[in-house]
CSV table of C-alpha atoms and ligand atoms in Angstrom, one decimal:
chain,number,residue,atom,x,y,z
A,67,UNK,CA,3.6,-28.1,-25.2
A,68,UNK,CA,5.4,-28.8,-21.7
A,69,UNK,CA,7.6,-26.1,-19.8
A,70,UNK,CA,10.4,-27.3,-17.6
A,71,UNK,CA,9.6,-28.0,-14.6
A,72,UNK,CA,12.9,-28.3,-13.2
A,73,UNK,CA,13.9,-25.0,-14.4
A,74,UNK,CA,10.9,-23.1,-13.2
A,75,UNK,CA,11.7,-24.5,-9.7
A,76,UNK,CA,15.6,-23.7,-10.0
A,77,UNK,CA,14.5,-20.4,-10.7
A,78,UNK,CA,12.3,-20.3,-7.7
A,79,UNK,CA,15.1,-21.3,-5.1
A,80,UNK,CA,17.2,-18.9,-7.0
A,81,UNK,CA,14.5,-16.2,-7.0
A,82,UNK,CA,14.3,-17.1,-2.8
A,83,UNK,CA,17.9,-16.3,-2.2
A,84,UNK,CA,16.9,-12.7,-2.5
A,85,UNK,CA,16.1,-11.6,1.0
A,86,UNK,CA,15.9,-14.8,2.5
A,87,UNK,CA,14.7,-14.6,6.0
A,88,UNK,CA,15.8,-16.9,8.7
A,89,UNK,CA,12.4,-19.4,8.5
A,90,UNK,CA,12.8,-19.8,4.6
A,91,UNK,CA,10.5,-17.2,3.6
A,92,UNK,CA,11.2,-13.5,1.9
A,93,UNK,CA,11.4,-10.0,3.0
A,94,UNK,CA,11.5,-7.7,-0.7
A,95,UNK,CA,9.9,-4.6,0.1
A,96,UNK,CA,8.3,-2.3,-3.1
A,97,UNK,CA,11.2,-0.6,-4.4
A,98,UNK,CA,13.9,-1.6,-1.7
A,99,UNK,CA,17.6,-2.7,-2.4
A,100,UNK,CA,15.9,-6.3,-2.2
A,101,UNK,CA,13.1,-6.0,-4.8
A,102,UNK,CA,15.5,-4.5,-6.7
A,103,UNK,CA,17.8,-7.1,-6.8
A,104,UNK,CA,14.9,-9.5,-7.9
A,105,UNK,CA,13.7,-7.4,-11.1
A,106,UNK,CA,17.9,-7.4,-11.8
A,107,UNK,CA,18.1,-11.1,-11.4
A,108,UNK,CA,15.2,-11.5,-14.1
A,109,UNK,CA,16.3,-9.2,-16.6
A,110,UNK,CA,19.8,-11.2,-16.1
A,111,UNK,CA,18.0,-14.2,-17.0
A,112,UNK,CA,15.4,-12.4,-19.8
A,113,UNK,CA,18.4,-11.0,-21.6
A,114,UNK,CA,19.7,-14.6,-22.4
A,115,UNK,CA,17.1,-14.5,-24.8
A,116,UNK,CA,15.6,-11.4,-27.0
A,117,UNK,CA,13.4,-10.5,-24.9
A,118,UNK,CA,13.0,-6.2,-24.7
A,119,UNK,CA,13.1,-4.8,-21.3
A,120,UNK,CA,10.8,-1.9,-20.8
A,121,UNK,CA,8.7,0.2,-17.8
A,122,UNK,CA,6.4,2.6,-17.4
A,123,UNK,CA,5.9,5.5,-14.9
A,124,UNK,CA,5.0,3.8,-11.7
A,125,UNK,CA,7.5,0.9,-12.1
A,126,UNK,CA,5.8,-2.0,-13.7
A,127,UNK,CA,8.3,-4.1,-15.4
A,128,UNK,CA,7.7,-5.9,-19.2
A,129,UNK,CA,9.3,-8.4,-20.7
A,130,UNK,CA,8.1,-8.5,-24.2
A,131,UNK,CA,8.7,-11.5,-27.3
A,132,UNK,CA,7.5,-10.5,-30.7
A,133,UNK,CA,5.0,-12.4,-32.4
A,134,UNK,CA,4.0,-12.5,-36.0
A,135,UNK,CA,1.5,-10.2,-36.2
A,136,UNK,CA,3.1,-6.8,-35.2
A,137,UNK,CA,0.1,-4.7,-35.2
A,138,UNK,CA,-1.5,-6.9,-32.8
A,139,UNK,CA,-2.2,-5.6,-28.8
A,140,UNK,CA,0.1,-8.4,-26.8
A,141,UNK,CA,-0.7,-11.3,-24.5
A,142,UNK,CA,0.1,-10.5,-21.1
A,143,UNK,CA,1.0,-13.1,-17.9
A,144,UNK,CA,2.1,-11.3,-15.0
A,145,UNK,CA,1.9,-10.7,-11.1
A,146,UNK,CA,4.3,-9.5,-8.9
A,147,UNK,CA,7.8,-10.2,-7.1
A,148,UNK,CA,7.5,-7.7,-3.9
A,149,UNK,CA,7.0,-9.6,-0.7
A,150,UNK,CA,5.1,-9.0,2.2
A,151,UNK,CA,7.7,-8.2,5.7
A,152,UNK,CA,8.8,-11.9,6.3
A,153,UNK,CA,6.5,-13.3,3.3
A,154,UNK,CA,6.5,-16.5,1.5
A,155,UNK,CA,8.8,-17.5,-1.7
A,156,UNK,CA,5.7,-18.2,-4.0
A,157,UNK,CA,2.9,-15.3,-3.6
A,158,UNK,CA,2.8,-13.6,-6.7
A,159,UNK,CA,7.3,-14.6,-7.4
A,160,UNK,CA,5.4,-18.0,-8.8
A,161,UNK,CA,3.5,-15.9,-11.4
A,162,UNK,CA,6.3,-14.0,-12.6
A,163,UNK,CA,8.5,-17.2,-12.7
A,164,UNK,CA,6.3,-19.3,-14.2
A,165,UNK,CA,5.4,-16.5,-16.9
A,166,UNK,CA,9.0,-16.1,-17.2
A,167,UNK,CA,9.2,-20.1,-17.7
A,168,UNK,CA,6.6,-19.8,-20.7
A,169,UNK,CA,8.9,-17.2,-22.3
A,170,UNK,CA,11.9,-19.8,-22.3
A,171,UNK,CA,9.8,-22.6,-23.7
A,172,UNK,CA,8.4,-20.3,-26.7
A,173,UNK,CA,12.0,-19.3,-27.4
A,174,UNK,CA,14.1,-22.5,-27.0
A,175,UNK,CA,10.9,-24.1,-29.2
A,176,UNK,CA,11.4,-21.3,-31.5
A,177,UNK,CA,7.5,-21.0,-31.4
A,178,UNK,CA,6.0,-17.9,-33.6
A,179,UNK,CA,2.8,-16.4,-31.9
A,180,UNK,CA,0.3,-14.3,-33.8
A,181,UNK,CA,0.4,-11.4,-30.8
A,182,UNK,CA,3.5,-10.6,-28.9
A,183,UNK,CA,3.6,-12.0,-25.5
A,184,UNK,CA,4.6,-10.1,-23.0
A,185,UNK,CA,5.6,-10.9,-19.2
A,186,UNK,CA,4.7,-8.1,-16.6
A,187,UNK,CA,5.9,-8.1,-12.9
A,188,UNK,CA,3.6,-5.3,-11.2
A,189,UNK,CA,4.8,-2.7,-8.9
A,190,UNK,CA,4.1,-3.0,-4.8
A,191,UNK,CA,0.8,-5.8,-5.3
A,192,UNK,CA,1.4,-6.3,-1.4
A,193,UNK,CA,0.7,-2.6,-0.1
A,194,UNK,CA,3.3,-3.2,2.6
A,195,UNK,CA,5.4,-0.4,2.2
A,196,UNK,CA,3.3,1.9,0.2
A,197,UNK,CA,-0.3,1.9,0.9
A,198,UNK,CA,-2.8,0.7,-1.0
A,199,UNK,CA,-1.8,-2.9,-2.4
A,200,UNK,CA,-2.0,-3.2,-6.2
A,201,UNK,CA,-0.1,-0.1,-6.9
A,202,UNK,CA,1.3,-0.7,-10.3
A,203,UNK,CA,-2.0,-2.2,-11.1
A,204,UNK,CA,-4.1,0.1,-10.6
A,205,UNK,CA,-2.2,3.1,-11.7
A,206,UNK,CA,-2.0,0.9,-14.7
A,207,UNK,CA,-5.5,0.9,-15.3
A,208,UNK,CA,-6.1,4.1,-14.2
A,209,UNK,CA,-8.1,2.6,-11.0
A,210,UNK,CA,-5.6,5.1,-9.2
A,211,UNK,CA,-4.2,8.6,-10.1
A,212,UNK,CA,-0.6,8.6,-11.0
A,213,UNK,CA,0.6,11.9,-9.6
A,214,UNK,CA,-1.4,11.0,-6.4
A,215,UNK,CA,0.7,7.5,-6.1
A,216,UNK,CA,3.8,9.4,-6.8
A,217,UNK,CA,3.5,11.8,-3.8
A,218,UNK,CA,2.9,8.5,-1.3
A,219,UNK,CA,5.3,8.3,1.2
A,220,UNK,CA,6.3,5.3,3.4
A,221,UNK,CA,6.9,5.1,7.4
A,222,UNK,CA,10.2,6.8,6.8
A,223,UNK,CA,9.1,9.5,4.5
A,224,UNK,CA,10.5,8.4,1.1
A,225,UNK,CA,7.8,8.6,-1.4
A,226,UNK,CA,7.3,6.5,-4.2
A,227,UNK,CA,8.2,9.0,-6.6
A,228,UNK,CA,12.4,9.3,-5.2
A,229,UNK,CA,12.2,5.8,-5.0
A,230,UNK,CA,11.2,4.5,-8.4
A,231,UNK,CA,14.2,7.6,-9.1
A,232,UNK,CA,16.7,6.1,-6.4
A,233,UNK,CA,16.2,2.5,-8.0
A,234,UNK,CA,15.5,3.7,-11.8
A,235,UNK,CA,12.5,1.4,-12.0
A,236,UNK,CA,10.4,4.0,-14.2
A,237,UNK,CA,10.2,4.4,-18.1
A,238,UNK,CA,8.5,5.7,-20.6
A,239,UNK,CA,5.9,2.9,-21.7
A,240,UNK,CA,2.1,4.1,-21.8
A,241,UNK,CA,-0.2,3.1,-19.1
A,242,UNK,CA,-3.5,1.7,-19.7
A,243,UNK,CA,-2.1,0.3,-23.5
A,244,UNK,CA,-4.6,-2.4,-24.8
A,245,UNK,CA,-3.8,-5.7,-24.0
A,246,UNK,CA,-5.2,-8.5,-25.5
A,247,UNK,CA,-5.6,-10.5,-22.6
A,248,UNK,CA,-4.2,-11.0,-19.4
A,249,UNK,CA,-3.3,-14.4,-17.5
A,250,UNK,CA,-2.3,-14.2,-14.0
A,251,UNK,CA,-1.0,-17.4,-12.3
A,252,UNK,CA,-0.8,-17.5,-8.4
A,253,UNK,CA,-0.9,-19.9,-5.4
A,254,UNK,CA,-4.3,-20.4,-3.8
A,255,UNK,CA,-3.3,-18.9,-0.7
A,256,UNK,CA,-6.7,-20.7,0.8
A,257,UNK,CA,-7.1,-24.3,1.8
A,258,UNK,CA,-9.9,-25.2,-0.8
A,259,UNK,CA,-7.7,-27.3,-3.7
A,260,UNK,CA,-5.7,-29.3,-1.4
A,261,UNK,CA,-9.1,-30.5,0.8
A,262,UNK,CA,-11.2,-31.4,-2.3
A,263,UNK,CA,-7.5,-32.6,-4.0
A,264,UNK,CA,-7.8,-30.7,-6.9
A,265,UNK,CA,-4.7,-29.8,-9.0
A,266,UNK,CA,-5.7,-26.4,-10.3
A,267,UNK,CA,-8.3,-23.8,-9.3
A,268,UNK,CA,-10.3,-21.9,-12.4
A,269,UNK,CA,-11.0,-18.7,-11.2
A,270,UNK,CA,-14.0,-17.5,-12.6
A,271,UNK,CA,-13.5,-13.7,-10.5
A,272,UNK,CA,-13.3,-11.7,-7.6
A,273,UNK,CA,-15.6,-11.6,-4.4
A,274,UNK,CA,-17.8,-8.5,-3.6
A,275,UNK,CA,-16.8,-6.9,-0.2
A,276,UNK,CA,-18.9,-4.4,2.1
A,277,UNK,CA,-17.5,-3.4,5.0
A,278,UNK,CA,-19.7,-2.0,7.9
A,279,UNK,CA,-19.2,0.4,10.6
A,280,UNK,CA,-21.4,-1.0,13.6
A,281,UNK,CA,-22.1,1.1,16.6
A,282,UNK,CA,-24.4,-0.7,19.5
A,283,UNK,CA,-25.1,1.9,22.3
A,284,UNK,CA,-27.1,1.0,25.9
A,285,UNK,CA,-26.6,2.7,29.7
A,286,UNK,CA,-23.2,1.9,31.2
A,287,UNK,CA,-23.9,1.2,34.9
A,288,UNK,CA,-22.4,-0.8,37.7
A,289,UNK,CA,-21.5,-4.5,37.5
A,290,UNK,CA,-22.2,-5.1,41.2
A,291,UNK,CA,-26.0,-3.1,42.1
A,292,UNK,CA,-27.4,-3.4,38.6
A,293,UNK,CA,-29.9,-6.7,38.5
A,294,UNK,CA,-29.8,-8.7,35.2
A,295,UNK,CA,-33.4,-7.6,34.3
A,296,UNK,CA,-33.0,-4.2,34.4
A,297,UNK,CA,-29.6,-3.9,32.3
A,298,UNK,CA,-29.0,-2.0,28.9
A,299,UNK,CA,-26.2,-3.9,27.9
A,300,UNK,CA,-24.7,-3.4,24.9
A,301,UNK,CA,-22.0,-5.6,24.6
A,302,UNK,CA,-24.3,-9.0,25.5
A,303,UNK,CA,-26.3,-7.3,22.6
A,304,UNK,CA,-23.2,-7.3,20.6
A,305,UNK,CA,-22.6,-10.9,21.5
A,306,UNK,CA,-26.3,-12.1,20.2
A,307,UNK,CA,-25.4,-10.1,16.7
A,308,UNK,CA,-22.7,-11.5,16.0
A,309,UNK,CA,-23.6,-15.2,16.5
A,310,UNK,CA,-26.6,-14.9,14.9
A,311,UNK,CA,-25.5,-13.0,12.2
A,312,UNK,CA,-22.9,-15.9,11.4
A,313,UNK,CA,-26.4,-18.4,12.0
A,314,UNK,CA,-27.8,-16.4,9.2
A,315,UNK,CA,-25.1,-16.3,6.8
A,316,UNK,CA,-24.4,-20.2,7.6
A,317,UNK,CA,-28.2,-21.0,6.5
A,318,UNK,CA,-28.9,-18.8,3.7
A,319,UNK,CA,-25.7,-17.9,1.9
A,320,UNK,CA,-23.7,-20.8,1.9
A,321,UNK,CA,-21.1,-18.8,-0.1
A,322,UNK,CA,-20.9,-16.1,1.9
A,323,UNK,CA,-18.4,-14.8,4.6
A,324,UNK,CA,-19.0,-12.5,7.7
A,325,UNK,CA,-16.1,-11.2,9.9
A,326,UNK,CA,-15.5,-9.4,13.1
A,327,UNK,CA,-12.6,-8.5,12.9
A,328,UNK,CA,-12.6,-5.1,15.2
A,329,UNK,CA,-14.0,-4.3,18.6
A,330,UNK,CA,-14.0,-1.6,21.2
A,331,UNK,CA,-15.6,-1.2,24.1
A,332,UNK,CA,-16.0,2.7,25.2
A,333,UNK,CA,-14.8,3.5,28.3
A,334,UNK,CA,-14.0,0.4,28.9
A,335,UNK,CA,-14.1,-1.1,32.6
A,336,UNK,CA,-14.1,-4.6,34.2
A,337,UNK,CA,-16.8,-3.4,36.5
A,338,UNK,CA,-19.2,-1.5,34.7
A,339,UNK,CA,-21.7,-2.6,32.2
A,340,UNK,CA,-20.6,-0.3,29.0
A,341,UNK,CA,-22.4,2.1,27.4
A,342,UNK,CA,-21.2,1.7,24.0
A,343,UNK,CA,-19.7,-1.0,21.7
A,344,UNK,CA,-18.2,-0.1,17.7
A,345,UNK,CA,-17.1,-2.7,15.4
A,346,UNK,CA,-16.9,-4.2,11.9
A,347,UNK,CA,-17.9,-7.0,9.9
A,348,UNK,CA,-16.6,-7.5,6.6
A,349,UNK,CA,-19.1,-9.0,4.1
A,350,UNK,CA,-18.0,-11.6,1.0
A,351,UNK,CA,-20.0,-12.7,-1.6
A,352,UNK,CA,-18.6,-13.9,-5.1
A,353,UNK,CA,-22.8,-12.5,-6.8
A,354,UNK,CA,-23.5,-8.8,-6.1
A,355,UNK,CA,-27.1,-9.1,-5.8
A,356,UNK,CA,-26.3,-11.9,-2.9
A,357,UNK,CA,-24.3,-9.7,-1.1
A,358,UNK,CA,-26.8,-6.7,-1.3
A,359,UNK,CA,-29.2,-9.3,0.1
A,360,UNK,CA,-27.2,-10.2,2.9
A,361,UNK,CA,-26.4,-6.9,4.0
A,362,UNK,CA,-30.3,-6.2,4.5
A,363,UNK,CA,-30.4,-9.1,6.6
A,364,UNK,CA,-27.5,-7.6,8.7
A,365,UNK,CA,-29.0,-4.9,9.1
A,366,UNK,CA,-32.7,-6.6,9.7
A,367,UNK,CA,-30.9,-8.7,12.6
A,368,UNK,CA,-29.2,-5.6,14.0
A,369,UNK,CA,-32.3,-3.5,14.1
A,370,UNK,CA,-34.2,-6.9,16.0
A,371,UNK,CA,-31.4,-7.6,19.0
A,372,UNK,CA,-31.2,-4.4,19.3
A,373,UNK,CA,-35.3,-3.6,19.9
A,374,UNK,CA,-35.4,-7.0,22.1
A,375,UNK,CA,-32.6,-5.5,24.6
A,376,UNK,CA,-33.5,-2.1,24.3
A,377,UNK,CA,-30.7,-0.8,23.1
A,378,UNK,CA,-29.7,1.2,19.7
A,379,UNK,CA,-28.3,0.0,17.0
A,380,UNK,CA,-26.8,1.9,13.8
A,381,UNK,CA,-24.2,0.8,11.0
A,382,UNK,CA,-22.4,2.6,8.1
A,383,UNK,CA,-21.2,1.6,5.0
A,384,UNK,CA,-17.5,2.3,5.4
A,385,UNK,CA,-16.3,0.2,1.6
A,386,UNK,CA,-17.8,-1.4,-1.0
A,387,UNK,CA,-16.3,-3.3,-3.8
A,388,UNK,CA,-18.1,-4.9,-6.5
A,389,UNK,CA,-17.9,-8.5,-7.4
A,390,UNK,CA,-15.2,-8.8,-10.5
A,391,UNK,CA,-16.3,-11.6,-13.3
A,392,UNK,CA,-13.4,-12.7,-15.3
A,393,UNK,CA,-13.9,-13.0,-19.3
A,394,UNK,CA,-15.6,-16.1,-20.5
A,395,UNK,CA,-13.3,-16.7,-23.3
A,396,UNK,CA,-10.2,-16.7,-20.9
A,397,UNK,CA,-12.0,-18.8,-18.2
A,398,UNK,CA,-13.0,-21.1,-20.9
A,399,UNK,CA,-9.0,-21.5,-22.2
A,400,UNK,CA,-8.0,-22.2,-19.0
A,401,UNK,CA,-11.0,-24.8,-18.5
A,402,UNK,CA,-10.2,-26.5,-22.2
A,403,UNK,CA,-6.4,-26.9,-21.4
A,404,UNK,CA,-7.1,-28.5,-17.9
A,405,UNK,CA,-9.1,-30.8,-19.3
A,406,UNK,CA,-6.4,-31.6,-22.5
A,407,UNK,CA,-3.9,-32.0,-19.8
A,408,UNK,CA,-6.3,-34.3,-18.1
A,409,UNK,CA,-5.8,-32.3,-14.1
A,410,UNK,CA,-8.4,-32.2,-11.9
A,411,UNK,CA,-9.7,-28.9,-11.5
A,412,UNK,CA,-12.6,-26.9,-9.8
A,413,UNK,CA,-13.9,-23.4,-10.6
A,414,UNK,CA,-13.8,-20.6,-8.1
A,415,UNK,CA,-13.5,-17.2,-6.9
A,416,UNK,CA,-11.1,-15.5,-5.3
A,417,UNK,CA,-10.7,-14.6,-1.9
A,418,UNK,CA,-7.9,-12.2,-1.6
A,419,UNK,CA,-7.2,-9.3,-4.0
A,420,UNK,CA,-5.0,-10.0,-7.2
A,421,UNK,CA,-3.4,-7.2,-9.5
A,422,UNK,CA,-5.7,-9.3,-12.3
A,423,UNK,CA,-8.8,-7.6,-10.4
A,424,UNK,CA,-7.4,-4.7,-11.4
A,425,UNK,CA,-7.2,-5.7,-15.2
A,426,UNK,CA,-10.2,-7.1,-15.4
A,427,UNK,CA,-11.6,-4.0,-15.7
A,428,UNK,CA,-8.9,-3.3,-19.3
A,429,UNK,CA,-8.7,-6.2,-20.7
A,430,UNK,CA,-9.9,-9.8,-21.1
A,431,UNK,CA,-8.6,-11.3,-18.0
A,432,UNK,CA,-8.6,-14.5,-15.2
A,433,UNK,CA,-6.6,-15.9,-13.1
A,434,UNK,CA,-5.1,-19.8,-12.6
A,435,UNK,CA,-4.7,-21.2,-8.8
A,436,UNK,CA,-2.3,-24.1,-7.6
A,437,UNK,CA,-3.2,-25.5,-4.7
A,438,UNK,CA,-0.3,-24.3,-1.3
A,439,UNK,CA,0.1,-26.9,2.1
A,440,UNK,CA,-2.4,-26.4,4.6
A,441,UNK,CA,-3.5,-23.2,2.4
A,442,UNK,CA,-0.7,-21.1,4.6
A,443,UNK,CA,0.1,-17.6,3.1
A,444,UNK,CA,1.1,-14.1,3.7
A,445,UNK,CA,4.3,-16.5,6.2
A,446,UNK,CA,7.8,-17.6,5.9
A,447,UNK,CA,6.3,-21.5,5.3
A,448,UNK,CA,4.2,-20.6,2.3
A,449,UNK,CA,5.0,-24.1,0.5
A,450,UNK,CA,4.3,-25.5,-3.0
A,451,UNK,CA,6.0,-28.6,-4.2
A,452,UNK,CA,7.8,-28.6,-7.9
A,453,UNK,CA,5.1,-31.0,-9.0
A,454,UNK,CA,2.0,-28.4,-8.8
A,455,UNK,CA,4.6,-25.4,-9.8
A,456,UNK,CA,4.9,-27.7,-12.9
A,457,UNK,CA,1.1,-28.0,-13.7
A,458,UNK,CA,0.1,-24.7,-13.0
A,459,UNK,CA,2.8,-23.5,-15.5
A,460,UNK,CA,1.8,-26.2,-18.0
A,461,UNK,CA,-2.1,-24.9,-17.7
A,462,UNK,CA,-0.6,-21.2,-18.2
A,463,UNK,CA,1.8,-21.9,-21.5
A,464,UNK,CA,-1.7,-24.1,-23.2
A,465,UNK,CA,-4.2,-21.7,-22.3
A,466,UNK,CA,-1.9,-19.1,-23.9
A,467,UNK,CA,-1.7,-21.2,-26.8
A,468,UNK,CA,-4.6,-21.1,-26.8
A,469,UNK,CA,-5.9,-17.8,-26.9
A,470,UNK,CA,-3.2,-17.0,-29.8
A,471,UNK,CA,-4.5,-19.9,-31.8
A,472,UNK,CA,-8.3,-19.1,-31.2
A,473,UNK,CA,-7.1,-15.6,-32.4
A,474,UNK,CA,-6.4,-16.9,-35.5
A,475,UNK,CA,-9.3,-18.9,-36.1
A,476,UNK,CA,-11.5,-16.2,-35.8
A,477,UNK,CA,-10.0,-13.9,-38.2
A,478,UNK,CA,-9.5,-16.8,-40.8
A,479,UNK,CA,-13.5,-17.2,-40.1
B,655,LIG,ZN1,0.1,-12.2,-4.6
């Protein structure tokens, strides 16, 4: 079965007109006038067809198509239309369009599923109004605790709670009901695809992420009487972690990642050699055993440079998130159709946090990637053409199909 490509992008440029920003990208906040005009401007379009309408008690909206089988625990595609402050037009609003586009095909082709499918737009994935990202998500699957999400505030002090009130976003539909599976469809937002050329990513999970406190202490003492020899210097110790710990990552975990991305200098001076440097690295791994071993070496290579320039070094454990493996079955539909609709395709993990990391601790779940130009996200120029919108959406309606039909299979076996 095809979708329509044409439609799926009209409704993209439609979707964009919804607090369009002057560079071509989006500003829809979690549960602002804006985000609440795009959840209005889909159920416009869902209640051309039967679709029901229907939320629970943090905001997650579901679109829901019966199928045969009413007994049956539905078949979920989903991700979220909330934007990022002067965000793209296709992280996450591609998901929920392209699930809404499945919807339209399975109705205008008057095709019967065994389980209802259902089409879920999550509440505040980004985290930019209302900290942490993958709100909805997680108070979905329990990951977070309702009452506590309620009670968070944003910068102006309206919580959550008065806003999913203000905007009536919230209904009576149970969190963490069993869903049969769950298909989220999403740009890339990485450079991969489009530099091997590859039409769609099969994401087979979620990375593992440790993040470390790091804390590098010497003697602060002058810059102009203090001879090289005799220095305690803890920010040229700093200096000789940090490229060797990217050395070490480089040769021995060639899927690995190691970031910097915070420094501070105590006291700091241009004339005196500091006494104390704190920063971070962020750790990535898509195996949790390979990330264990690469946080010993850290600290291994800490403890070294530090001993050589006689200085101390200690670190922390500040985070620590498991890797997430997405269910074999699901992967493998999404592998099958890519192949039946002959696209070039590579496997992989991925790199930023999805609200399908979330369910893949409820339900069978993966994720689809189309590739985005030059791998630009979380910005106004986020950019896919109508082309890859097309296959992406094409992989998500099959794979579906897919998963109904093996459904039925199994229970005539
Ligand atoms: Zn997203």
């Amino acid at each position: 079965m095809k979708t329509n490509g044409k439609r799926l992008w009209n409704s993209l440029m439609e979707m964009a007109k919804i607090g369009a920003t002057e560079q071509g990208g989006n500003t829809r906040l979690a549960l602002t006038d804006q985000d609440l005009a795009g959840r209005h401007l889909l159920i416009e379009w869902a209640s051309e067809l039967d679709f029901k309408v229907s939320y629970d008690a943090i905001g997650n909206l579901y679109l829901s198509k019966h199928g045969v089988h009413t007994d049956l625990a539905p078949i979920v595609m989903g991700s979220h239309l909330d934007t990022q402050p002067k965000g793209g037009r296709f992280d996450g609003i591609y998901g929920v369009l392209a699930g809404l586009e499945v919807l339209r095909c399975l109705h205008e082709t008057q095709t019967l599923t065994h389980h209802p499918i259902e089409l879920v737009v999550w509440m505040n994935e980004e985290g930019a109004r209302f900290t942490p990202a993958m709100m909805g998500s997680g108070v979905f699957t329990n990951i977070l605790n309702l009452d506590q999400v309620l009670k968070t505030t944003d910068k102006d002090g309206l919580s959550v709670e008065s806003e999913l009130i203000r905007t009536e976003q919230s209904g009576q539909i149970p969190l963490q009901r069993h869903f049969q599976a769950y298909y989220e469809l999403h740009i890339e937002q990485g450079p991969v695809l489009e530099q091997n050329q590859k039409e769609i990513g099969v994401v087979t999970g979620g990375q593992a992420i440790i993040w470390l406190d790091v804390e590098v202490s010497g003697k602060a003492a002058h810059a102009g009487t203090t001879p090289m020899a005799m220095r305690h210097d803890p920010m040229l110790g700093t200096a000789e972690m940090m490229i060797a710990l990217e050395k070490m990552v480089l040769q021995d975990f060639p899927e690995g990642l190691i970031t910097f991305g915070e420094i501070s200098i105590q006291n700091s001076s241009r004339n005196t050699i500091p006494a104390k440097t704190q920063w971070t690295i962020d750790l990535r791994h898509p195996e949790d055993t390979q990330i264990q071993n690469m946080q010993q070496q850290v600290l291994k290579l800490l403890q070294q440079i530090a001993a050589q320039r006689h200085l101390n070094a200690t670190s922390q454990q500040h985070w620590h998130s498991p890797a997430t493996y997405f269910d074999a079955g699901c992967v493998q539909t999404v592998q099958s159709t890519v192949e039946d609709l002959g696209f070039s395709s590579q496997r992989m993990v991925s790199g930023a946090g999805h609200d399908a990391i979330n369910l893949a601790k409820h339900c069978p779940t993966t994720m689809i990637f189309v590739p985005c130009e030059g791998g630009l996200s979380h910005n106004e120029a986020e950019k896919i053409t109508s082309l890859q919108a097309e296959q992406g959406a094409d992989v998500l309606l099959n794979s579906i199909l897919k998963f109904d039909q093996q459904y039925k299979l199994a229970r005539a076996g």
